[in-house]
PDB file of C-alpha atoms in Angstrom:
ATOM      1  CA  ILE A   1     317.242 117.010 -58.302  1.00  0.00           C
ATOM      2  CA  LEU A   2     320.851 117.076 -59.210  1.00  0.00           C
ATOM      3  CA  GLU A   3     321.046 113.146 -59.347  1.00  0.00           C
ATOM      4  CA  SER A   4     317.957 113.196 -61.528  1.00  0.00           C
ATOM      5  CA  LEU A   5     319.585 115.749 -63.824  1.00  0.00           C
ATOM      6  CA  LEU A   6     322.790 113.707 -63.936  1.00  0.00           C
ATOM      7  CA  SER A   7     320.745 110.695 -64.985  1.00  0.00           C
ATOM      8  CA  ILE A   8     319.231 112.603 -67.917  1.00  0.00           C
ATOM      9  CA  LEU A   9     322.704 113.936 -68.893  1.00  0.00           C
ATOM     10  CA  ASP A  10     324.055 110.473 -68.692  1.00  0.00           C
ATOM     11  CA  SER A  11     321.318 108.997 -70.861  1.00  0.00           C
ATOM     12  CA  HIS A  12     322.517 111.641 -73.663  1.00  0.00           C
ATOM     13  CA  LYS A  13     326.150 110.854 -72.747  1.00  0.00           C
ATOM     14  CA  MET A  14     326.606 114.471 -71.840  1.00  0.00           C
ATOM     15  CA  THR A  15     327.417 114.331 -68.091  1.00  0.00           C
ATOM     16  CA  LEU A  16     331.186 114.783 -68.242  1.00  0.00           C
ATOM     17  CA  ALA A  17     330.999 117.387 -71.021  1.00  0.00           C
ATOM     18  CA  ILE A  18     328.641 119.453 -68.942  1.00  0.00           C
ATOM     19  CA  ILE A  19     330.774 119.185 -65.901  1.00  0.00           C
ATOM     20  CA  LYS A  20     333.891 120.028 -67.611  1.00  0.00           C
ATOM     21  CA  LEU A  21     332.219 123.208 -69.069  1.00  0.00           C
ATOM     22  CA  GLY A  22     331.113 123.953 -65.654  1.00  0.00           C
ATOM     23  CA  ILE A  23     334.631 123.564 -64.246  1.00  0.00           C
ATOM     24  CA  THR A  24     336.118 125.649 -66.981  1.00  0.00           C
ATOM     25  CA  ARG A  25     333.762 128.629 -66.323  1.00  0.00           C
ATOM     26  CA  GLU A  26     334.099 128.310 -62.571  1.00  0.00           C
ATOM     27  CA  VAL A  27     337.936 128.735 -62.772  1.00  0.00           C
ATOM     28  CA  GLU A  28     337.732 131.465 -65.377  1.00  0.00           C
ATOM     29  CA  LYS A  29     335.396 133.624 -63.109  1.00  0.00           C
ATOM     30  CA  THR A  30     337.329 132.938 -59.759  1.00  0.00           C
ATOM     31  CA  LYS A  31     339.335 135.821 -58.695  1.00  0.00           C
ATOM     32  CA  ASP A  32     341.340 134.097 -56.028  1.00  0.00           C
ATOM     33  CA  ALA A  33     342.973 130.709 -55.929  1.00  0.00           C
ATOM     34  CA  SER A  34     341.964 130.204 -52.362  1.00  0.00           C
ATOM     35  CA  THR A  35     338.375 130.400 -53.140  1.00  0.00           C
ATOM     36  CA  LEU A  36     338.537 127.818 -56.087  1.00  0.00           C
ATOM     37  CA  MET A  37     335.768 125.307 -55.983  1.00  0.00           C
ATOM     38  CA  ARG A  38     334.832 126.315 -52.398  1.00  0.00           C
ATOM     39  CA  GLY A  39     331.493 128.009 -53.031  1.00  0.00           C
ATOM     40  CA  ASN A  40     328.106 126.265 -53.587  1.00  0.00           C
ATOM     41  CA  THR A  41     327.811 127.040 -57.273  1.00  0.00           C
ATOM     42  CA  MET A  42     326.025 124.907 -59.916  1.00  0.00           C
ATOM     43  CA  ALA A  43     329.382 123.603 -61.065  1.00  0.00           C
ATOM     44  CA  THR A  44     330.397 122.506 -57.608  1.00  0.00           C
ATOM     45  CA  LYS A  45     326.977 120.907 -56.784  1.00  0.00           C
ATOM     46  CA  LEU A  46     326.992 118.956 -60.100  1.00  0.00           C
ATOM     47  CA  MET A  47     330.529 117.769 -59.408  1.00  0.00           C
ATOM     48  CA  THR A  48     329.695 116.774 -55.888  1.00  0.00           C
ATOM     49  CA  ALA A  49     326.567 114.904 -57.040  1.00  0.00           C
ATOM     50  CA  PHE A  50     328.576 113.270 -59.897  1.00  0.00           C
ATOM     51  CA  THR A  51     331.422 112.090 -57.454  1.00  0.00           C
ATOM     52  CA  ARG A  52     328.882 110.692 -54.953  1.00  0.00           C
ATOM     53  CA  LEU A  53     326.936 108.919 -57.681  1.00  0.00           C
ATOM     54  CA  THR A  54     329.994 107.409 -59.632  1.00  0.00           C
ATOM     55  CA  GLY A  55     332.020 106.889 -56.506  1.00  0.00           C
ATOM     56  CA  ARG A  56     329.546 105.055 -54.112  1.00  0.00           C
ATOM     57  CA  GLU A  57     331.162 101.694 -54.325  1.00  0.00           C
ATOM     58  CA  TYR A  58     334.570 103.403 -54.189  1.00  0.00           C
ATOM     59  CA  MET A  59     333.667 105.006 -51.079  1.00  0.00           C
ATOM     60  CA  ILE A  60     332.512 101.770 -49.487  1.00  0.00           C
ATOM     61  CA  GLN A  61     335.693  99.961 -50.476  1.00  0.00           C
ATOM     62  CA  THR A  62     337.931 102.794 -49.250  1.00  0.00           C
ATOM     63  CA  ILE A  63     336.584 103.809 -45.925  1.00  0.00           C
ATOM     64  CA  LYS A  64     333.624 101.552 -44.633  1.00  0.00           C
ATOM     65  CA  ALA A  65     335.838  99.049 -42.805  1.00  0.00           C
ATOM     66  CA  LEU A  66     337.961 101.917 -41.302  1.00  0.00           C
ATOM     67  CA  LEU A  67     334.887 103.499 -39.920  1.00  0.00           C
ATOM     68  CA  GLU A  68     333.579 100.092 -38.523  1.00  0.00           C
ATOM     69  CA  SER A  69     336.978  99.545 -36.930  1.00  0.00           C
ATOM     70  CA  LEU A  70     337.040 103.054 -35.468  1.00  0.00           C
ATOM     71  CA  ALA A  71     333.553 102.683 -34.077  1.00  0.00           C
ATOM     72  CA  ASP A  72     334.598  99.415 -32.436  1.00  0.00           C
ATOM     73  CA  GLN A  73     337.680 100.996 -30.944  1.00  0.00           C
ATOM     74  CA  ILE A  74     335.794 103.932 -29.553  1.00  0.00           C
ATOM     75  CA  SER A  75     333.108 101.650 -28.086  1.00  0.00           C
ATOM     76  CA  LYS A  76     336.016  99.847 -26.182  1.00  0.00           C
ATOM     77  CA  GLY A  77     337.270 103.035 -24.806  1.00  0.00           C
ATOM     78  CA  MET A  78     339.695 104.562 -27.177  1.00  0.00           C
ATOM     79  CA  ASP A  79     339.544 108.298 -26.965  1.00  0.00           C
ATOM     80  CA  LEU A  80     340.464 110.992 -29.698  1.00  0.00           C
ATOM     81  CA  GLU A  81     339.383 113.981 -27.744  1.00  0.00           C
ATOM     82  CA  VAL A  82     342.309 116.437 -27.577  1.00  0.00           C
ATOM     83  CA  ASP A  83     340.719 119.593 -26.064  1.00  0.00           C
ATOM     84  CA  PRO A  84     342.340 120.006 -22.735  1.00  0.00           C
ATOM     85  CA  THR A  85     339.415 122.070 -21.405  1.00  0.00           C
ATOM     86  CA  LYS A  86     337.297 118.905 -21.797  1.00  0.00           C
ATOM     87  CA  LEU A  87     339.718 116.392 -20.164  1.00  0.00           C
ATOM     88  CA  GLY A  88     342.912 117.853 -18.896  1.00  0.00           C
ATOM     89  CA  GLU A  89     346.381 118.402 -20.468  1.00  0.00           C
ATOM     90  CA  GLU A  90     347.780 114.952 -19.714  1.00  0.00           C
ATOM     91  CA  LYS A  91     344.997 112.928 -21.139  1.00  0.00           C
ATOM     92  CA  ALA A  92     344.897 115.268 -24.133  1.00  0.00           C
ATOM     93  CA  ALA A  93     348.483 114.737 -24.931  1.00  0.00           C
ATOM     94  CA  HIS A  94     347.920 110.971 -24.721  1.00  0.00           C
ATOM     95  CA  ASN A  95     344.889 111.163 -27.067  1.00  0.00           C
ATOM     96  CA  MET A  96     346.838 113.114 -29.650  1.00  0.00           C
ATOM     97  CA  ALA A  97     348.647 110.083 -30.548  1.00  0.00           C
ATOM     98  CA  ASN A  98     345.376 108.315 -31.076  1.00  0.00           C
ATOM     99  CA  LEU A  99     344.215 111.106 -33.269  1.00  0.00           C
ATOM    100  CA  ARG A 100     347.378 111.264 -35.332  1.00  0.00           C
ATOM    101  CA  SER A 101     347.303 107.391 -35.725  1.00  0.00           C
ATOM    102  CA  GLN A 102     343.634 107.285 -36.784  1.00  0.00           C
ATOM    103  CA  THR A 103     343.956 110.114 -39.187  1.00  0.00           C
ATOM    104  CA  GLU A 104     346.956 108.591 -40.634  1.00  0.00           C
ATOM    105  CA  ILE A 105     345.083 105.263 -41.410  1.00  0.00           C
ATOM    106  CA  PHE A 106     342.369 107.113 -43.178  1.00  0.00           C
ATOM    107  CA  LEU A 107     344.851 109.294 -45.163  1.00  0.00           C
ATOM    108  CA  GLN A 108     346.927 106.315 -46.298  1.00  0.00           C
ATOM    109  CA  ALA A 109     343.902 104.303 -47.209  1.00  0.00           C
ATOM    110  CA  ILE A 110     342.652 107.251 -49.446  1.00  0.00           C
ATOM    111  CA  ILE A 111     346.059 107.639 -50.991  1.00  0.00           C
ATOM    112  CA  LYS A 112     346.423 103.875 -51.836  1.00  0.00           C
ATOM    113  CA  SER A 113     342.911 103.797 -53.243  1.00  0.00           C
ATOM    114  CA  ILE A 114     343.678 105.748 -56.375  1.00  0.00           C
ATOM    115  CA  ASN A 115     343.637 102.763 -58.676  1.00  0.00           C
ATOM    116  CA  LYS A 116     340.021 101.876 -57.486  1.00  0.00           C
ATOM    117  CA  CYS A 117     338.917 105.365 -58.124  1.00  0.00           C
ATOM    118  CA  PRO A 118     336.215 105.184 -60.998  1.00  0.00           C
ATOM    119  CA  LEU A 119     337.422 106.485 -64.390  1.00  0.00           C
ATOM    120  CA  PRO A 120     334.868 109.165 -64.729  1.00  0.00           C
ATOM    121  CA  PHE A 121     335.698 110.552 -61.387  1.00  0.00           C
ATOM    122  CA  ARG A 122     339.528 110.651 -62.354  1.00  0.00           C
ATOM    123  CA  VAL A 123     338.675 112.302 -65.805  1.00  0.00           C
ATOM    124  CA  MET A 124     336.787 115.099 -63.930  1.00  0.00           C
ATOM    125  CA  ALA A 125     339.612 115.680 -61.418  1.00  0.00           C
ATOM    126  CA  ASN A 126     342.077 115.751 -64.384  1.00  0.00           C
ATOM    127  CA  HIS A 127     340.103 118.314 -66.143  1.00  0.00           C
ATOM    128  CA  LEU A 128     339.816 120.527 -62.827  1.00  0.00           C
ATOM    129  CA  ARG A 129     343.612 120.160 -62.548  1.00  0.00           C
ATOM    130  CA  THR A 130     344.118 121.205 -66.290  1.00  0.00           C
ATOM    131  CA  GLU A 131     341.964 124.147 -66.004  1.00  0.00           C
ATOM    132  CA  VAL A 132     343.419 125.284 -62.675  1.00  0.00           C
ATOM    133  CA  VAL A 133     347.059 125.080 -64.009  1.00  0.00           C
ATOM    134  CA  LYS A 134     346.080 127.736 -66.704  1.00  0.00           C
ATOM    135  CA  ARG A 135     345.322 130.431 -64.198  1.00  0.00           C
ATOM    136  CA  TYR A 136     346.694 129.290 -60.865  1.00  0.00           C
ATOM    137  CA  PRO A 137     349.477 126.679 -61.263  1.00  0.00           C
ATOM    138  CA  GLU A 138     350.482 127.038 -57.651  1.00  0.00           C
ATOM    139  CA  ALA A 139     346.962 125.744 -56.601  1.00  0.00           C
ATOM    140  CA  LYS A 140     346.713 122.659 -58.837  1.00  0.00           C
ATOM    141  CA  HIS A 141     347.191 120.200 -56.032  1.00  0.00           C
ATOM    142  CA  SER A 142     345.196 122.120 -53.274  1.00  0.00           C
ATOM    143  CA  THR A 143     342.262 122.617 -55.547  1.00  0.00           C
ATOM    144  CA  VAL A 144     341.877 119.038 -56.716  1.00  0.00           C
ATOM    145  CA  GLY A 145     342.861 117.655 -53.296  1.00  0.00           C
ATOM    146  CA  GLY A 146     340.620 120.165 -51.486  1.00  0.00           C
ATOM    147  CA  PHE A 147     337.609 119.310 -53.589  1.00  0.00           C
ATOM    148  CA  ILE A 148     338.015 115.516 -53.252  1.00  0.00           C
ATOM    149  CA  PHE A 149     338.381 115.693 -49.563  1.00  0.00           C
ATOM    150  CA  LEU A 150     335.815 118.627 -49.015  1.00  0.00           C
ATOM    151  CA  ARG A 151     333.040 117.300 -51.195  1.00  0.00           C
ATOM    152  CA  PHE A 152     333.621 113.528 -51.235  1.00  0.00           C
ATOM    153  CA  PHE A 153     335.633 111.833 -48.288  1.00  0.00           C
ATOM    154  CA  CYS A 154     335.177 114.365 -45.419  1.00  0.00           C
ATOM    155  CA  PRO A 155     331.375 114.614 -45.499  1.00  0.00           C
ATOM    156  CA  ALA A 156     331.189 110.761 -45.521  1.00  0.00           C
ATOM    157  CA  ILE A 157     333.665 110.549 -42.541  1.00  0.00           C
ATOM    158  CA  LEU A 158     331.912 113.233 -40.670  1.00  0.00           C
ATOM    159  CA  SER A 159     328.434 111.862 -41.257  1.00  0.00           C
ATOM    160  CA  PRO A 160     328.653 108.134 -42.350  1.00  0.00           C
ATOM    161  CA  ASP A 161     325.159 107.612 -41.028  1.00  0.00           C
ATOM    162  CA  ALA A 162     323.778 110.211 -43.589  1.00  0.00           C
ATOM    163  CA  HIS A 163     325.634 108.778 -46.434  1.00  0.00           C
ATOM    164  CA  THR A 164     323.752 106.829 -49.179  1.00  0.00           C
ATOM    165  CA  PRO A 165     323.922 103.996 -48.513  1.00  0.00           C
ATOM    166  CA  PRO A 166     324.835 104.495 -44.748  1.00  0.00           C
ATOM    167  CA  LEU A 167     328.550 103.558 -43.958  1.00  0.00           C
ATOM    168  CA  LEU A 168     327.669 103.334 -40.187  1.00  0.00           C
ATOM    169  CA  THR A 169     324.452 103.429 -38.153  1.00  0.00           C
ATOM    170  CA  ASN A 170     324.011 104.422 -34.519  1.00  0.00           C
ATOM    171  CA  VAL A 171     326.928 106.849 -34.242  1.00  0.00           C
ATOM    172  CA  SER A 172     327.505 107.562 -30.651  1.00  0.00           C
ATOM    173  CA  LYS A 173     328.494 111.075 -29.235  1.00  0.00           C
ATOM    174  CA  ASP A 174     332.089 110.060 -28.685  1.00  0.00           C
ATOM    175  CA  LEU A 175     332.448 108.436 -32.155  1.00  0.00           C
ATOM    176  CA  ARG A 176     330.947 111.628 -33.673  1.00  0.00           C
ATOM    177  CA  ARG A 177     333.477 113.831 -31.974  1.00  0.00           C
ATOM    178  CA  ALA A 178     336.301 111.568 -33.203  1.00  0.00           C
ATOM    179  CA  LEU A 179     334.945 111.721 -36.703  1.00  0.00           C
ATOM    180  CA  ILE A 180     334.735 115.485 -36.626  1.00  0.00           C
ATOM    181  CA  LEU A 181     338.460 115.664 -35.477  1.00  0.00           C
ATOM    182  CA  ILE A 182     339.594 113.207 -38.257  1.00  0.00           C
ATOM    183  CA  SER A 183     337.681 114.906 -40.901  1.00  0.00           C
ATOM    184  CA  LYS A 184     338.877 118.432 -39.865  1.00  0.00           C
ATOM    185  CA  SER A 185     342.373 117.098 -39.786  1.00  0.00           C
ATOM    186  CA  LEU A 186     342.206 115.562 -43.350  1.00  0.00           C
ATOM    187  CA  GLN A 187     340.467 118.726 -44.625  1.00  0.00           C
ATOM    188  CA  ASN A 188     343.076 121.031 -43.362  1.00  0.00           C
ATOM    189  CA  LEU A 189     345.910 118.783 -44.711  1.00  0.00           C
ATOM    190  CA  ALA A 190     344.249 118.880 -48.103  1.00  0.00           C
ATOM    191  CA  ASN A 191     343.961 122.654 -48.058  1.00  0.00           C
ATOM    192  CA  GLY A 192     347.381 123.141 -46.631  1.00  0.00           C
ATOM    193  CA  VAL A 193     346.196 125.230 -43.874  1.00  0.00           C
ATOM    194  CA  GLU A 194     346.942 125.214 -40.059  1.00  0.00           C
ATOM    195  CA  PHE A 195     344.382 124.793 -37.386  1.00  0.00           C
ATOM    196  CA  LYS A 196     342.714 127.791 -35.599  1.00  0.00           C
ATOM    197  CA  GLU A 197     342.435 125.819 -32.495  1.00  0.00           C
ATOM    198  CA  ASP A 198     345.537 126.023 -30.436  1.00  0.00           C
ATOM    199  CA  TYR A 199     345.004 122.447 -28.948  1.00  0.00           C
ATOM    200  CA  LEU A 200     345.198 121.028 -32.455  1.00  0.00           C
ATOM    201  CA  ALA A 201     348.448 122.750 -33.420  1.00  0.00           C
ATOM    202  CA  ASP A 202     350.473 119.448 -32.676  1.00  0.00           C
TER     203      ASP A 202
END
C-alpha cells in the first residue's frame, strides 16, 4: 500500500515534500532523542518504503556481492558463532575474529558507498539531520545513521532472501546466524549502544 501511495505522490511530484513534512512533525512530537525514528509511525513507514524504492539498485551495488561471498565462505566452513554455550570458549574466541572481520567488510562497503546513494535518499537524510539538530543536536548522527541501518541496510542483511528483489536465495541455518550477528553488530554501532549479551562484549 505504501509503495502504491509513493507512486501516486511521485506522479504529482509530492513525495519528498510529504516525507519532509512527516519528518518535521515526527521530530517535533518526540519527547526523547533516544526514541527518534524508532517507532512504526506513518512517517517512518513512508521513509522506509521510500528508501527501499529509491535505493534498490544502490542496495544491490553495495552489499549483494558481500552477501554472496559470505554465503560461499560459510558453505566452506567459516564460522561466525561466538556464543560459548553453543561451541565452547576457545572456538568462540577464534570465531570472534571472523565476526569482526566480516562486520568490518560490510561497514566499510556501506561507508564507501555514499557517492552511489541516490540523491532523493540523501535529500531525505539531510532533512532528517536538519530537523533533529533543531531539538536534539547531540543525536544528529545517531538518528540518521540509526535510521539508515535500522530501516535500510540491516533488514536486507538479516533477510536477504526476503528483500525485493532477493539478494540471496537458499539461506542456510549457519548463514542466517552469521547474518543475525553482523546486522546486530552494525545496528548497535549505528545506535552507539553496547551489547546486552556478555559474549558479544568483545
